[in-house]
PDB file of C-alpha atoms in Angstrom:
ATOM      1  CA  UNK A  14      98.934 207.426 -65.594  1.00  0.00           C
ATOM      2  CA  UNK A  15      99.492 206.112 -62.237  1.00  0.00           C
ATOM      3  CA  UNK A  16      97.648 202.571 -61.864  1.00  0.00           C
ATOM      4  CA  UNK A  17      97.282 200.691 -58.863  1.00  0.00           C
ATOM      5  CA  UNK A  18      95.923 196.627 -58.796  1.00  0.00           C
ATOM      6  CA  UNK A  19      95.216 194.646 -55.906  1.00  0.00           C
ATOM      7  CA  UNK A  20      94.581 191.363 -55.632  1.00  0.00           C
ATOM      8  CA  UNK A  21      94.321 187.849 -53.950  1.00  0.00           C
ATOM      9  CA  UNK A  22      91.506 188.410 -51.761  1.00  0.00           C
ATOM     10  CA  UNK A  23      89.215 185.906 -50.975  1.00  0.00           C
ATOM     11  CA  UNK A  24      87.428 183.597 -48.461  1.00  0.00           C
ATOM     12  CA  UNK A  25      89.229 181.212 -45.674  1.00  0.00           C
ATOM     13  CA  UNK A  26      88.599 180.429 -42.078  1.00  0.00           C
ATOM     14  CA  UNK A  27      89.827 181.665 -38.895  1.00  0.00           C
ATOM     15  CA  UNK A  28      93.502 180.677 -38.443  1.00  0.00           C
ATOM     16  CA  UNK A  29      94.543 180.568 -41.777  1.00  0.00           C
ATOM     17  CA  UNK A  30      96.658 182.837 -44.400  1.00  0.00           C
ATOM     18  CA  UNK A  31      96.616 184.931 -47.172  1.00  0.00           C
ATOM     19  CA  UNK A  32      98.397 186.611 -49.183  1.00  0.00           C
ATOM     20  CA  UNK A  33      98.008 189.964 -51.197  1.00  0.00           C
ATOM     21  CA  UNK A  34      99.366 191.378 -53.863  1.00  0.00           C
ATOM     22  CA  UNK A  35      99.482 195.031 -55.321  1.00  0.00           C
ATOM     23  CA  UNK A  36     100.788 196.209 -58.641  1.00  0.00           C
ATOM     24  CA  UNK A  37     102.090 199.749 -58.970  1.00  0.00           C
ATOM     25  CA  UNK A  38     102.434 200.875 -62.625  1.00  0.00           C
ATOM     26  CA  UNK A  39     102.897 204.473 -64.352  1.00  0.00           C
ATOM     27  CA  UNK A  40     105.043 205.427 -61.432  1.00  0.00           C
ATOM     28  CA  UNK A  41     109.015 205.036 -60.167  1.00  0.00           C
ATOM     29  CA  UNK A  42     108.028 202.218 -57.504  1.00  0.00           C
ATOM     30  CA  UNK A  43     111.892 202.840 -56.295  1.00  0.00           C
ATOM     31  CA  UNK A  44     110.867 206.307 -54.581  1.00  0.00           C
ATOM     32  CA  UNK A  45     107.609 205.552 -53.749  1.00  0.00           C
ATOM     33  CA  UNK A  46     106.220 204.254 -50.405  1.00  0.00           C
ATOM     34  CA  UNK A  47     103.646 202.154 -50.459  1.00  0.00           C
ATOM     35  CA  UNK A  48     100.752 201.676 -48.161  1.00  0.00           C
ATOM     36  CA  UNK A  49      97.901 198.594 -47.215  1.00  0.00           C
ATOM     37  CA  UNK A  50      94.289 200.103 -45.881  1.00  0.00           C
ATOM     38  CA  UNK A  51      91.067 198.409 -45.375  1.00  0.00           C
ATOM     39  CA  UNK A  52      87.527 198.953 -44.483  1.00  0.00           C
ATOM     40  CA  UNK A  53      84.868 197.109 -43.095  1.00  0.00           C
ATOM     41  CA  UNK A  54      80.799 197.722 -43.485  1.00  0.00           C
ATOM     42  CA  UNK A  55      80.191 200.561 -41.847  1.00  0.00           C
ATOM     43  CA  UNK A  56      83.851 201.671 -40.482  1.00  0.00           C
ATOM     44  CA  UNK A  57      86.251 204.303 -41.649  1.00  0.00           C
ATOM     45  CA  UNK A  58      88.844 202.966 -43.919  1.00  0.00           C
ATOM     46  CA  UNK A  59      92.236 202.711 -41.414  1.00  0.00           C
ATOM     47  CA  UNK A  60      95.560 201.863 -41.865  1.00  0.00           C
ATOM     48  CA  UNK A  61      96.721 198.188 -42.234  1.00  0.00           C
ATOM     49  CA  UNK A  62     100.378 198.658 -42.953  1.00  0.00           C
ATOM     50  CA  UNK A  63     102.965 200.352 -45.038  1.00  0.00           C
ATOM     51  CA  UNK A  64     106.484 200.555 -46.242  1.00  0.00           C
ATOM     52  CA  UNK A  65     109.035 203.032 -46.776  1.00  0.00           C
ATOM     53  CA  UNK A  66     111.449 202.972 -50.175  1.00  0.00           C
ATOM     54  CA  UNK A  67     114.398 201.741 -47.549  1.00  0.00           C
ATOM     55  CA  UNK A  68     111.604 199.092 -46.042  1.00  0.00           C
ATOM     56  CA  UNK A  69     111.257 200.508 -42.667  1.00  0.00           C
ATOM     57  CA  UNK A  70     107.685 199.189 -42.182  1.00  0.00           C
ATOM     58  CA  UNK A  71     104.879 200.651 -40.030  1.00  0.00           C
ATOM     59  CA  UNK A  72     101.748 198.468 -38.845  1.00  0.00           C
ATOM     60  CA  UNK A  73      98.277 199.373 -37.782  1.00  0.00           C
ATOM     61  CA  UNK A  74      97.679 198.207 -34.195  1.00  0.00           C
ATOM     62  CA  UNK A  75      95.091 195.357 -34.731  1.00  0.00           C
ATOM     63  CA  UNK A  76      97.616 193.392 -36.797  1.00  0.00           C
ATOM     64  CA  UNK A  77     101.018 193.396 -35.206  1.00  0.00           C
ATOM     65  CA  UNK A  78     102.401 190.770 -35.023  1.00  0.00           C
ATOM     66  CA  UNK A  79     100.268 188.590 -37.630  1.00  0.00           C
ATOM     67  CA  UNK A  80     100.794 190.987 -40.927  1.00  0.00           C
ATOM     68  CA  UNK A  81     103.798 191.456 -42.967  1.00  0.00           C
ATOM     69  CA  UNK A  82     104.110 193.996 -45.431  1.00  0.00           C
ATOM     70  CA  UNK A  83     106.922 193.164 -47.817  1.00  0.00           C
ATOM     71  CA  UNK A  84     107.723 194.774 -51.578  1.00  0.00           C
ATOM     72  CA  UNK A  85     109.904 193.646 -54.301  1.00  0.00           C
ATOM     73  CA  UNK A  86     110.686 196.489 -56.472  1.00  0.00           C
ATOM     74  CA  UNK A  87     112.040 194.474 -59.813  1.00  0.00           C
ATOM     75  CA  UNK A  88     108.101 193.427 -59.796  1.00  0.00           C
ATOM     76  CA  UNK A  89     106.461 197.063 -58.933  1.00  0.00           C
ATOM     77  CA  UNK A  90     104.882 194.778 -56.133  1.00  0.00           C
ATOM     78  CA  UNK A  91     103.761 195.087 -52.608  1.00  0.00           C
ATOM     79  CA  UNK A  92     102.944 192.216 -50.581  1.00  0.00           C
ATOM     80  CA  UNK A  93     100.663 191.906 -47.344  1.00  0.00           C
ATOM     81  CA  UNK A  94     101.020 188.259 -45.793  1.00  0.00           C
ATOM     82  CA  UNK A  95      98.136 188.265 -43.031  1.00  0.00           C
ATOM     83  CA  UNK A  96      98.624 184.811 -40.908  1.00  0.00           C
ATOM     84  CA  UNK A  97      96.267 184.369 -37.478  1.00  0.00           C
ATOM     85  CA  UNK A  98      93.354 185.647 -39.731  1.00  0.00           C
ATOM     86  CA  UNK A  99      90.253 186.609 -37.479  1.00  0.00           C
ATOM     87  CA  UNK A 100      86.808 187.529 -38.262  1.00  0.00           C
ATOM     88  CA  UNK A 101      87.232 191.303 -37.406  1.00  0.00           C
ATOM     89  CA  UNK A 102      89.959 191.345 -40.502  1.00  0.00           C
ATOM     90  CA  UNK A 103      87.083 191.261 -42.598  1.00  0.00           C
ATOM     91  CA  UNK A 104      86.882 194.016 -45.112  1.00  0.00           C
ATOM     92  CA  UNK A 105      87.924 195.144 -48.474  1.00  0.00           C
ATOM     93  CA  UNK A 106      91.569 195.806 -48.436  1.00  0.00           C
ATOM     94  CA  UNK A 107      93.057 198.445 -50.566  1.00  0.00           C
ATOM     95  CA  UNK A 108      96.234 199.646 -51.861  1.00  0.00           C
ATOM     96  CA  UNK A 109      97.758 203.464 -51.960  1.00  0.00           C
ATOM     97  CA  UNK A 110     101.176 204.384 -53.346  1.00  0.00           C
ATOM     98  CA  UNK A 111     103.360 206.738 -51.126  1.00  0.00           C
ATOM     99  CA  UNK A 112     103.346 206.891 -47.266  1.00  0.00           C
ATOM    100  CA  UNK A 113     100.651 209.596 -46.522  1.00  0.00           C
ATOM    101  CA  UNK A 114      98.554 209.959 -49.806  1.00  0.00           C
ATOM    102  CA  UNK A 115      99.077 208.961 -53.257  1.00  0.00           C
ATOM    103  CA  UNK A 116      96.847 206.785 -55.848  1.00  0.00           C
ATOM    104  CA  UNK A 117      94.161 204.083 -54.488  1.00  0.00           C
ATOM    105  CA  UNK A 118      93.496 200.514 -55.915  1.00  0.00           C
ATOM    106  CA  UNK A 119      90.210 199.309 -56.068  1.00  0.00           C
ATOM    107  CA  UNK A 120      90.881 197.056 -53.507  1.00  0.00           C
ATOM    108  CA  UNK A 121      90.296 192.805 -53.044  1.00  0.00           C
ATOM    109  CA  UNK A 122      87.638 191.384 -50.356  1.00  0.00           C
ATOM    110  CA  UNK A 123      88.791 189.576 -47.525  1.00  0.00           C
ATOM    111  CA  UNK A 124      86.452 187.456 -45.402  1.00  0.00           C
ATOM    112  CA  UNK A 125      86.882 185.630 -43.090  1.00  0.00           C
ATOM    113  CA  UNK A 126      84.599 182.880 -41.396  1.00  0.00           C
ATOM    114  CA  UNK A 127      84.295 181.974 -37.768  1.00  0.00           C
TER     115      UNK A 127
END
């Protein structure tokens, strides 16, 4: 079965990095697009960023320009580098195979501190 793993969450201030990591397993990750959510308390999950098989890359409005979504597909990974991390970019980020739906991680917290 398909099996999806997020991770490298965590806590850091405002200003500073991270990076995350998903795992895609049970699945061709070749032909599949791949696809970085989150959700705060309280707030619909929305769309963080996500990448096509050719990696044409599409990013949520609140994070241009900071985020990178990246994948390597000899590791069935995808990457989300977030730099300029604010407050508001707290939430529990989650990955999703494919470009519209597909299979959900359980996702990794993010938090960041004023």
């Amino acid at each position: 079965q398909v099996r999806v793993v997020e991770s490298g969450g965590g806590l850091v201030q405002a200003g500073q990095s991270l990076r995350l990591s998903c795992v895609a397993s049970g699945l061709n990750f070749n032909l599949s697009a791949m696809s970085w959510y989150r959700q705060a308390p309280g707030q619909q999950r929305e769309l963080v960023a996500r990448i096509t098989t050719g990696s044409s890359t599409d990013y949520g409005d609140s994070v241009k320009g900071r985020f990178t979504i990246s994948r390597d597909n000899a590791k069935n990974t995808v990457y989300l580098q977030m730099n300029s991390l604010k407050p508001e970019d707290t939430a529990v980020y989650y990955c999703r195979t494919g470009w519209a739906t597909g299979y959900w991680g359980h996702g990794t917290q993010v938090t960041v501190s004023a």
